[in-house]
PDB file of C-alpha atoms in Angstrom:
ATOM      1  CA  MET A  17     -10.172  -7.079  -4.695  1.00 52.00           C
ATOM      2  CA  THR A  18      -9.422  -6.753  -8.353  1.00 39.00           C
ATOM      3  CA  GLU A  19      -6.241  -6.715 -10.360  1.00 39.00           C
ATOM      4  CA  ALA A  20      -4.216  -3.643 -11.264  1.00 37.00           C
ATOM      5  CA  ARG A  21      -0.645  -2.983 -12.229  1.00 36.00           C
ATOM      6  CA  GLY A  22      -0.257   0.724 -11.592  1.00 39.00           C
ATOM      7  CA  SER A  23       2.354   2.286 -13.861  1.00 42.00           C
ATOM      8  CA  ALA A  24       4.914  -0.501 -13.596  1.00 47.00           C
ATOM      9  CA  ASP A  25       4.640  -3.269 -16.138  1.00 47.00           C
ATOM     10  CA  ARG A  26       4.888  -6.976 -15.524  1.00 45.00           C
ATOM     11  CA  ASN A  27       8.497  -8.177 -15.333  1.00 44.00           C
ATOM     12  CA  GLY A  28       9.877  -4.800 -14.684  1.00 44.00           C
ATOM     13  CA  GLY A  29       9.650  -1.697 -16.767  1.00 46.00           C
ATOM     14  CA  ALA A  30       8.318   1.323 -14.911  1.00 45.00           C
ATOM     15  CA  HIS A  31       6.715   4.160 -16.837  1.00 48.00           C
ATOM     16  CA  ALA A  32       8.439   7.538 -16.764  1.00 60.00           C
ATOM     17  CA  ARG A  33       5.974   8.845 -14.174  1.00 82.00           C
ATOM     18  CA  TYR A  34       2.917   7.527 -12.375  1.00 94.00           C
ATOM     19  CA  ALA A  35      -0.337   9.265 -13.265  1.00 95.00           C
ATOM     20  CA  PRO A  36      -1.686  11.418 -10.391  1.00 97.00           C
ATOM     21  CA  GLY A  37      -3.780   9.324  -8.030  1.00 97.00           C
ATOM     22  CA  THR A  38      -2.057   6.049  -8.909  1.00 97.00           C
ATOM     23  CA  PRO A  39      -0.562   4.047  -6.020  1.00 97.00           C
ATOM     24  CA  CYS A  40       3.149   4.480  -6.702  1.00 97.00           C
ATOM     25  CA  TRP A  41       4.965   3.313  -3.564  1.00 97.00           C
ATOM     26  CA  VAL A  42       4.385   1.524  -0.290  1.00 98.00           C
ATOM     27  CA  SER A  43       6.284   2.110   2.939  1.00 97.00           C
ATOM     28  CA  LEU A  44       6.432   0.626   6.440  1.00 97.00           C
ATOM     29  CA  MET A  45       7.657   2.252   9.662  1.00 95.00           C
ATOM     30  CA  VAL A  46       8.767  -0.174  12.401  1.00 96.00           C
ATOM     31  CA  HIS A  47      10.752  -0.271  15.637  1.00 94.00           C
ATOM     32  CA  GLY A  48      13.077  -3.145  14.691  1.00 95.00           C
ATOM     33  CA  LEU A  49      14.484  -2.200  11.307  1.00 96.00           C
ATOM     34  CA  ALA A  50      17.072  -4.991  11.064  1.00 97.00           C
ATOM     35  CA  ALA A  51      14.614  -7.716  12.124  1.00 97.00           C
ATOM     36  CA  THR A  52      11.996  -6.415   9.684  1.00 98.00           C
ATOM     37  CA  GLN A  53      14.506  -6.458   6.834  1.00 98.00           C
ATOM     38  CA  GLU A  54      15.286 -10.068   7.704  1.00 98.00           C
ATOM     39  CA  PHE A  55      11.583 -10.995   7.691  1.00 98.00           C
ATOM     40  CA  TYR A  56      10.705  -9.424   4.340  1.00 98.00           C
ATOM     41  CA  GLY A  57      14.041 -10.210   2.758  1.00 98.00           C
ATOM     42  CA  THR A  58      13.494 -13.895   3.443  1.00 98.00           C
ATOM     43  CA  LEU A  59       9.780 -13.856   2.564  1.00 98.00           C
ATOM     44  CA  PHE A  60       9.972 -11.899  -0.692  1.00 98.00           C
ATOM     45  CA  GLY A  61      13.619 -12.128  -1.706  1.00 97.00           C
ATOM     46  CA  TRP A  62      14.179  -8.407  -1.184  1.00 98.00           C
ATOM     47  CA  GLU A  63      17.578  -6.793  -0.851  1.00 98.00           C
ATOM     48  CA  PHE A  64      18.054  -3.370   0.718  1.00 98.00           C
ATOM     49  CA  ARG A  65      19.950  -0.135   0.301  1.00 96.00           C
ATOM     50  CA  PRO A  66      19.772   3.180   2.190  1.00 93.00           C
ATOM     51  CA  GLY A  67      17.136   5.739   1.263  1.00 90.00           C
ATOM     52  CA  PRO A  68      16.363   9.315   2.411  1.00 87.00           C
ATOM     53  CA  GLN A  69      16.795   9.780   6.163  1.00 83.00           C
ATOM     54  CA  GLN A  70      14.549  12.806   6.893  1.00 76.00           C
ATOM     55  CA  LEU A  71      12.163  10.797   9.069  1.00 74.00           C
ATOM     56  CA  GLY A  72      14.896   8.605  10.569  1.00 85.00           C
ATOM     57  CA  PRO A  73      16.793   5.531   9.338  1.00 93.00           C
ATOM     58  CA  TYR A  74      15.182   4.300   6.105  1.00 95.00           C
ATOM     59  CA  VAL A  75      15.961   1.653   3.504  1.00 97.00           C
ATOM     60  CA  ARG A  76      14.548   0.836   0.097  1.00 97.00           C
ATOM     61  CA  ALA A  77      13.772  -2.764  -0.756  1.00 98.00           C
ATOM     62  CA  LEU A  78      14.931  -4.007  -4.148  1.00 97.00           C
ATOM     63  CA  LEU A  79      13.870  -6.980  -6.233  1.00 97.00           C
ATOM     64  CA  ASP A  80      16.033  -7.867  -9.207  1.00 94.00           C
ATOM     65  CA  GLY A  81      17.760  -4.521  -8.690  1.00 95.00           C
ATOM     66  CA  ARG A  82      14.540  -2.484  -8.933  1.00 96.00           C
ATOM     67  CA  GLU A  83      13.004  -0.551  -6.062  1.00 97.00           C
ATOM     68  CA  VAL A  84       9.815  -2.078  -4.747  1.00 97.00           C
ATOM     69  CA  ALA A  85       9.056  -0.711  -1.232  1.00 98.00           C
ATOM     70  CA  GLY A  86      10.490   1.233   1.704  1.00 97.00           C
ATOM     71  CA  ILE A  87      11.027   0.425   5.368  1.00 97.00           C
ATOM     72  CA  GLY A  88      11.919   2.984   8.039  1.00 95.00           C
ATOM     73  CA  ARG A  89      12.604   2.944  11.764  1.00 95.00           C
ATOM     74  CA  LEU A  90      10.358   4.690  14.250  1.00 91.00           C
ATOM     75  CA  SER A  91      11.999   6.479  17.136  1.00 83.00           C
ATOM     76  CA  PRO A  92      11.475   4.604  20.443  1.00 80.00           C
ATOM     77  CA  ASP A  93       9.171   7.318  21.804  1.00 78.00           C
ATOM     78  CA  ARG A  94       6.744   7.139  18.860  1.00 74.00           C
ATOM     79  CA  HIS A  95       3.968   4.633  19.487  1.00 74.00           C
ATOM     80  CA  LEU A  96       2.176   4.627  16.155  1.00 77.00           C
ATOM     81  CA  PRO A  97       0.316   1.717  14.567  1.00 84.00           C
ATOM     82  CA  ILE A  98       2.733  -0.455  12.579  1.00 93.00           C
ATOM     83  CA  ALA A  99       1.186  -0.535   9.113  1.00 95.00           C
ATOM     84  CA  TRP A 100       2.027  -0.581   5.433  1.00 98.00           C
ATOM     85  CA  THR A 101       1.188   2.811   3.925  1.00 97.00           C
ATOM     86  CA  PRO A 102       0.463   3.278   0.207  1.00 98.00           C
ATOM     87  CA  TYR A 103       1.582   6.483  -1.480  1.00 98.00           C
ATOM     88  CA  LEU A 104      -0.582   8.052  -4.184  1.00 98.00           C
ATOM     89  CA  ALA A 105       1.133   9.980  -6.961  1.00 98.00           C
ATOM     90  CA  SER A 106       0.749  13.732  -7.308  1.00 98.00           C
ATOM     91  CA  ASP A 107       2.177  16.343  -9.653  1.00 97.00           C
ATOM     92  CA  ASP A 108       1.970  18.940  -6.858  1.00 98.00           C
ATOM     93  CA  VAL A 109       1.962  17.545  -3.331  1.00 98.00           C
ATOM     94  CA  ASP A 110       1.410  20.972  -1.740  1.00 98.00           C
ATOM     95  CA  GLN A 111      -1.747  21.530  -3.757  1.00 98.00           C
ATOM     96  CA  THR A 112      -2.940  17.975  -3.076  1.00 98.00           C
ATOM     97  CA  ALA A 113      -2.338  18.449   0.657  1.00 98.00           C
ATOM     98  CA  GLU A 114      -4.424  21.628   0.642  1.00 98.00           C
ATOM     99  CA  THR A 115      -7.246  19.839  -1.192  1.00 98.00           C
ATOM    100  CA  ILE A 116      -7.088  17.034   1.372  1.00 98.00           C
ATOM    101  CA  ARG A 117      -7.561  19.560   4.176  1.00 98.00           C
ATOM    102  CA  LEU A 118     -10.445  21.270   2.381  1.00 98.00           C
ATOM    103  CA  CYS A 119     -12.167  17.893   1.882  1.00 97.00           C
ATOM    104  CA  GLY A 120     -12.056  16.962   5.567  1.00 97.00           C
ATOM    105  CA  GLY A 121      -8.823  14.983   5.623  1.00 98.00           C
ATOM    106  CA  THR A 122      -5.743  15.613   7.761  1.00 97.00           C
ATOM    107  CA  VAL A 123      -2.126  16.244   6.801  1.00 97.00           C
ATOM    108  CA  GLY A 124      -0.008  14.741   9.569  1.00 94.00           C
ATOM    109  CA  VAL A 125       3.482  15.083   8.079  1.00 93.00           C
ATOM    110  CA  GLY A 126       4.780  17.517   5.471  1.00 90.00           C
ATOM    111  CA  PRO A 127       4.693  18.393   2.720  1.00 96.00           C
ATOM    112  CA  LEU A 128       8.467  18.064   2.870  1.00 95.00           C
ATOM    113  CA  ASP A 129      11.358  17.188   0.593  1.00 94.00           C
ATOM    114  CA  ALA A 130      12.959  13.731   0.809  1.00 91.00           C
ATOM    115  CA  GLU A 131      16.441  14.815  -0.294  1.00 89.00           C
ATOM    116  CA  ASP A 132      16.476  14.760  -4.123  1.00 92.00           C
ATOM    117  CA  ALA A 133      14.079  11.795  -4.309  1.00 93.00           C
ATOM    118  CA  GLY A 134      10.872  13.816  -4.289  1.00 94.00           C
ATOM    119  CA  ARG A 135       8.376  15.552  -2.041  1.00 96.00           C
ATOM    120  CA  LEU A 136       5.922  13.832   0.272  1.00 96.00           C
ATOM    121  CA  ALA A 137       3.072  14.246   2.694  1.00 97.00           C
ATOM    122  CA  ILE A 138       1.505  11.705   5.027  1.00 96.00           C
ATOM    123  CA  CYS A 139      -2.227  12.205   5.373  1.00 97.00           C
ATOM    124  CA  SER A 140      -5.424  10.594   6.587  1.00 97.00           C
ATOM    125  CA  ASP A 141      -8.881  10.567   5.049  1.00 97.00           C
ATOM    126  CA  PRO A 142     -11.977  11.687   7.017  1.00 96.00           C
ATOM    127  CA  SER A 143     -12.401   8.155   8.420  1.00 94.00           C
ATOM    128  CA  GLY A 144      -8.837   8.171   9.770  1.00 95.00           C
ATOM    129  CA  ALA A 145      -7.165   5.841   7.248  1.00 96.00           C
ATOM    130  CA  VAL A 146      -3.546   6.877   6.652  1.00 97.00           C
ATOM    131  CA  PHE A 147      -1.976   7.210   3.205  1.00 98.00           C
ATOM    132  CA  GLY A 148       0.938   9.056   1.652  1.00 98.00           C
ATOM    133  CA  VAL A 149       1.185  11.455  -1.269  1.00 98.00           C
ATOM    134  CA  TRP A 150       4.312  11.399  -3.430  1.00 97.00           C
ATOM    135  CA  GLN A 151       5.570  13.987  -5.913  1.00 97.00           C
ATOM    136  CA  ALA A 152       8.360  12.254  -7.777  1.00 94.00           C
ATOM    137  CA  ALA A 153      11.758  13.728  -8.591  1.00 93.00           C
ATOM    138  CA  ALA A 154      14.736  11.359  -8.729  1.00 92.00           C
ATOM    139  CA  HIS A 155      12.675   8.551  -7.181  1.00 92.00           C
ATOM    140  CA  ARG A 156       9.628   7.806  -9.309  1.00 93.00           C
ATOM    141  CA  GLY A 157       8.238   4.974  -7.213  1.00 95.00           C
ATOM    142  CA  THR A 158       7.936   1.209  -7.442  1.00 96.00           C
ATOM    143  CA  GLY A 159       9.919   0.055 -10.453  1.00 95.00           C
ATOM    144  CA  ILE A 160       8.700  -3.512 -10.882  1.00 94.00           C
ATOM    145  CA  ALA A 161       5.294  -5.207 -10.744  1.00 93.00           C
ATOM    146  CA  GLY A 162       3.474  -8.360 -11.727  1.00 94.00           C
ATOM    147  CA  VAL A 163       6.038 -10.765 -10.236  1.00 96.00           C
ATOM    148  CA  PRO A 164       6.277 -12.405  -6.782  1.00 97.00           C
ATOM    149  CA  GLY A 165       7.448  -9.993  -4.113  1.00 98.00           C
ATOM    150  CA  THR A 166       5.785  -6.891  -5.574  1.00 97.00           C
ATOM    151  CA  PRO A 167       2.700  -4.921  -4.511  1.00 97.00           C
ATOM    152  CA  ALA A 168      -0.288  -6.159  -6.516  1.00 96.00           C
ATOM    153  CA  TRP A 169      -3.216  -4.138  -5.131  1.00 97.00           C
ATOM    154  CA  HIS A 170      -4.231  -1.627  -2.458  1.00 98.00           C
ATOM    155  CA  GLU A 171      -7.574  -1.765  -0.675  1.00 97.00           C
ATOM    156  CA  LEU A 172      -9.098   0.578   1.860  1.00 97.00           C
ATOM    157  CA  MET A 173     -10.856  -1.302   4.644  1.00 96.00           C
ATOM    158  CA  THR A 174     -13.454   1.100   6.025  1.00 95.00           C
ATOM    159  CA  PHE A 175     -16.889   1.206   7.665  1.00 93.00           C
ATOM    160  CA  GLU A 176     -18.772   1.905   4.436  1.00 92.00           C
ATOM    161  CA  SER A 177     -17.484   2.876   1.019  1.00 92.00           C
ATOM    162  CA  GLU A 178     -19.846   5.563  -0.276  1.00 90.00           C
ATOM    163  CA  SER A 179     -19.009   8.482   2.024  1.00 88.00           C
ATOM    164  CA  VAL A 180     -15.233   8.047   1.905  1.00 95.00           C
ATOM    165  CA  ALA A 181     -15.356   7.496  -1.861  1.00 96.00           C
ATOM    166  CA  LYS A 182     -16.459  11.123  -2.262  1.00 96.00           C
ATOM    167  CA  PHE A 183     -13.271  12.267  -0.538  1.00 97.00           C
ATOM    168  CA  TYR A 184     -10.964  10.241  -2.782  1.00 97.00           C
ATOM    169  CA  ARG A 185     -12.947  11.141  -5.899  1.00 97.00           C
ATOM    170  CA  THR A 186     -12.669  14.866  -5.148  1.00 97.00           C
ATOM    171  CA  VAL A 187      -8.977  14.799  -4.223  1.00 98.00           C
ATOM    172  CA  PHE A 188      -7.663  12.454  -6.916  1.00 97.00           C
ATOM    173  CA  GLY A 189     -10.311  12.435  -9.651  1.00 96.00           C
ATOM    174  CA  TYR A 190     -11.160   8.745  -9.497  1.00 97.00           C
ATOM    175  CA  GLN A 191     -14.082   7.185 -11.297  1.00 95.00           C
ATOM    176  CA  GLU A 192     -15.918   4.513  -9.312  1.00 92.00           C
ATOM    177  CA  GLU A 193     -17.267   1.115 -10.227  1.00 90.00           C
ATOM    178  CA  PRO A 194     -19.369  -0.622  -7.574  1.00 86.00           C
ATOM    179  CA  VAL A 195     -19.524  -4.390  -7.279  1.00 81.00           C
ATOM    180  CA  ALA A 196     -22.958  -5.529  -8.457  1.00 70.00           C
ATOM    181  CA  SER A 197     -23.863  -7.455  -5.312  1.00 71.00           C
ATOM    182  CA  THR A 198     -26.225  -7.024  -2.389  1.00 67.00           C
ATOM    183  CA  ASP A 199     -23.824  -8.960  -0.155  1.00 81.00           C
ATOM    184  CA  ILE A 200     -20.699  -6.825  -0.414  1.00 89.00           C
ATOM    185  CA  ASP A 201     -19.977  -3.100  -0.109  1.00 92.00           C
ATOM    186  CA  TYR A 202     -17.102  -2.630  -2.550  1.00 94.00           C
ATOM    187  CA  LEU A 203     -16.060   0.101  -4.979  1.00 95.00           C
ATOM    188  CA  THR A 204     -13.186  -0.086  -7.434  1.00 96.00           C
ATOM    189  CA  LEU A 205     -11.399   3.204  -8.101  1.00 97.00           C
ATOM    190  CA  HIS A 206     -10.415   3.834 -11.719  1.00 97.00           C
ATOM    191  CA  LEU A 207      -8.125   6.307 -13.454  1.00 96.00           C
ATOM    192  CA  HIS A 208      -8.314   6.713 -17.222  1.00 93.00           C
ATOM    193  CA  GLY A 209     -10.374   3.532 -17.442  1.00 93.00           C
ATOM    194  CA  ARG A 210      -7.969   1.388 -15.394  1.00 95.00           C
ATOM    195  CA  PRO A 211      -8.588  -0.008 -11.884  1.00 96.00           C
ATOM    196  CA  VAL A 212      -6.024   1.300  -9.385  1.00 96.00           C
ATOM    197  CA  ALA A 213      -7.445   0.581  -5.893  1.00 97.00           C
ATOM    198  CA  GLY A 214     -10.481  -0.635  -3.991  1.00 96.00           C
ATOM    199  CA  LEU A 215     -12.718   0.595  -1.169  1.00 96.00           C
ATOM    200  CA  HIS A 216     -14.209  -2.179   0.948  1.00 95.00           C
ATOM    201  CA  GLY A 217     -16.903  -1.330   3.469  1.00 94.00           C
ATOM    202  CA  VAL A 218     -16.864  -3.978   6.189  1.00 91.00           C
ATOM    203  CA  GLY A 219     -18.856  -2.255   8.935  1.00 89.00           C
ATOM    204  CA  THR A 220     -18.221  -3.594  12.416  1.00 84.00           C
ATOM    205  CA  SER A 221     -15.847  -6.256  11.055  1.00 86.00           C
ATOM    206  CA  LEU A 222     -13.006  -3.724  11.181  1.00 87.00           C
ATOM    207  CA  PRO A 223     -10.364  -4.672  13.746  1.00 80.00           C
ATOM    208  CA  ARG A 224     -11.022  -2.673  16.907  1.00 79.00           C
ATOM    209  CA  ASP A 225      -7.350  -1.855  17.314  1.00 78.00           C
ATOM    210  CA  ARG A 226      -6.992  -0.533  13.757  1.00 82.00           C
ATOM    211  CA  GLY A 227     -10.092   1.238  12.529  1.00 90.00           C
ATOM    212  CA  PRO A 228     -10.209   2.154   8.834  1.00 95.00           C
ATOM    213  CA  HIS A 229      -6.901   1.358   7.135  1.00 95.00           C
ATOM    214  CA  TRP A 230      -5.292   0.627   3.795  1.00 97.00           C
ATOM    215  CA  LEU A 231      -4.314  -2.990   3.095  1.00 97.00           C
ATOM    216  CA  THR A 232      -1.577  -3.873   0.605  1.00 98.00           C
ATOM    217  CA  TYR A 233      -1.616  -7.138  -1.353  1.00 98.00           C
ATOM    218  CA  PHE A 234       1.768  -8.595  -2.286  1.00 98.00           C
ATOM    219  CA  GLU A 235       2.052 -11.133  -5.077  1.00 98.00           C
ATOM    220  CA  VAL A 236       3.537 -14.554  -4.267  1.00 98.00           C
ATOM    221  CA  ALA A 237       4.200 -17.645  -6.355  1.00 97.00           C
ATOM    222  CA  ASP A 238       2.383 -19.956  -3.912  1.00 97.00           C
ATOM    223  CA  THR A 239       0.143 -18.570  -1.171  1.00 97.00           C
ATOM    224  CA  ASP A 240       0.162 -21.710   0.987  1.00 97.00           C
ATOM    225  CA  GLU A 241       3.939 -21.973   0.866  1.00 97.00           C
ATOM    226  CA  ALA A 242       4.272 -18.259   1.666  1.00 98.00           C
ATOM    227  CA  LEU A 243       2.023 -18.712   4.731  1.00 98.00           C
ATOM    228  CA  ASP A 244       4.367 -21.395   6.038  1.00 97.00           C
ATOM    229  CA  HIS A 245       7.256 -18.947   5.605  1.00 97.00           C
ATOM    230  CA  VAL A 246       5.353 -16.168   7.398  1.00 98.00           C
ATOM    231  CA  VAL A 247       4.721 -18.388  10.435  1.00 98.00           C
ATOM    232  CA  GLY A 248       8.268 -19.745  10.416  1.00 98.00           C
ATOM    233  CA  LEU A 249       9.621 -16.190  10.410  1.00 98.00           C
ATOM    234  CA  GLY A 250       7.543 -15.149  13.433  1.00 98.00           C
ATOM    235  CA  GLY A 251       4.516 -13.686  11.647  1.00 98.00           C
ATOM    236  CA  HIS A 252       0.860 -14.603  12.087  1.00 97.00           C
ATOM    237  CA  VAL A 253      -1.965 -15.784   9.846  1.00 98.00           C
ATOM    238  CA  LEU A 254      -5.043 -13.570  10.246  1.00 96.00           C
ATOM    239  CA  LYS A 255      -7.175 -15.018   7.437  1.00 95.00           C
ATOM    240  CA  PRO A 256      -6.234 -18.446   6.065  1.00 96.00           C
ATOM    241  CA  ALA A 257      -5.681 -18.997   2.366  1.00 95.00           C
ATOM    242  CA  HIS A 258      -8.809 -19.188   0.233  1.00 95.00           C
ATOM    243  CA  ASP A 259      -9.565 -19.086  -3.456  1.00 92.00           C
ATOM    244  CA  SER A 260     -11.063 -15.915  -4.922  1.00 88.00           C
ATOM    245  CA  ALA A 261     -11.981 -14.699  -8.378  1.00 84.00           C
ATOM    246  CA  HIS A 262      -8.517 -13.164  -8.675  1.00 86.00           C
ATOM    247  CA  GLY A 263      -6.354 -15.886  -7.154  1.00 91.00           C
ATOM    248  CA  ARG A 264      -5.541 -17.560  -3.859  1.00 96.00           C
ATOM    249  CA  VAL A 265      -5.506 -14.980  -1.058  1.00 97.00           C
ATOM    250  CA  ALA A 266      -4.547 -14.856   2.628  1.00 98.00           C
ATOM    251  CA  THR A 267      -4.083 -12.062   5.162  1.00 97.00           C
ATOM    252  CA  VAL A 268      -1.168 -12.072   7.585  1.00 98.00           C
ATOM    253  CA  ALA A 269       0.766  -9.894  10.006  1.00 97.00           C
ATOM    254  CA  ASP A 270       4.523  -9.510  10.343  1.00 98.00           C
ATOM    255  CA  PRO A 271       6.231  -9.907  13.758  1.00 97.00           C
ATOM    256  CA  GLU A 272       5.525  -6.252  14.670  1.00 96.00           C
ATOM    257  CA  GLY A 273       1.869  -6.553  13.654  1.00 95.00           C
ATOM    258  CA  ALA A 274       1.813  -4.892  10.221  1.00 96.00           C
ATOM    259  CA  ARG A 275      -1.068  -6.449   8.276  1.00 96.00           C
ATOM    260  CA  PHE A 276      -0.830  -7.316   4.601  1.00 98.00           C
ATOM    261  CA  SER A 277      -2.314  -9.806   2.181  1.00 98.00           C
ATOM    262  CA  LEU A 278      -0.710 -12.387  -0.060  1.00 98.00           C
ATOM    263  CA  ILE A 279      -2.111 -13.242  -3.475  1.00 97.00           C
ATOM    264  CA  GLN A 280      -1.165 -15.997  -5.848  1.00 96.00           C
ATOM    265  CA  ALA A 281      -2.565 -14.426  -8.996  1.00 83.00           C
ATOM    266  CA  ASP A 282      -4.732 -16.448 -11.345  1.00 75.00           C
ATOM    267  CA  ARG A 283      -3.312 -15.617 -14.779  1.00 60.00           C
ATOM    268  CA  ARG A 284      -5.430 -18.031 -16.790  1.00 54.00           C
TER     269      ARG A 284
END
């Protein structure tokens, strides 16, 4: 992974609007909404308030009074993978959805209005990885970054990066920067010279029950301490803490199985 801050600055201030293609929001759909709020509220210090209800009960998580993520409740008859979903900004979600279809992707939900907050679509790339598209109105997206409890990075875990990179490049206009290594298949996606997301080809190391999927990194003050909290709250450690070039990282799952990573950023 690498480090990116999207359009929200460290310690708070969000820009007026996220540039198209920038990860601007992250959302989770679960069966136990109250229990999930308890888990993430305790882990990250989030508070919650109601959000748009088009797709069922939904709350927005707040940190220091600023919106940081969303959590919704799946209806009991919907047996979908429980996963954090990043939303990529668009100035015209209907046009973006059509481009996604033309490039071999799928539009599973929408485009539809989320009350006065904005307009959304939930899509998947040709490999099957699910992501959202968000056209902002009243709700512009994540309003705080660079502090513990906020999304720090989004990474697509896929079979191999090159073929799926063409899809994202065509739809969102990314520039690509490969990692100069024979041991790792990794591309960083850039917009206007800034890194915004990563594509990690891991071949057969993908979890059999997941397939290609987006992975969100959340910043924490202390990765090892956060792992203890995850386990104490009923979550699971999937990859123990280890030091990387960008900080101390671990991958975990919440009690319903949603995978995410924790990163204690190295700011030296």
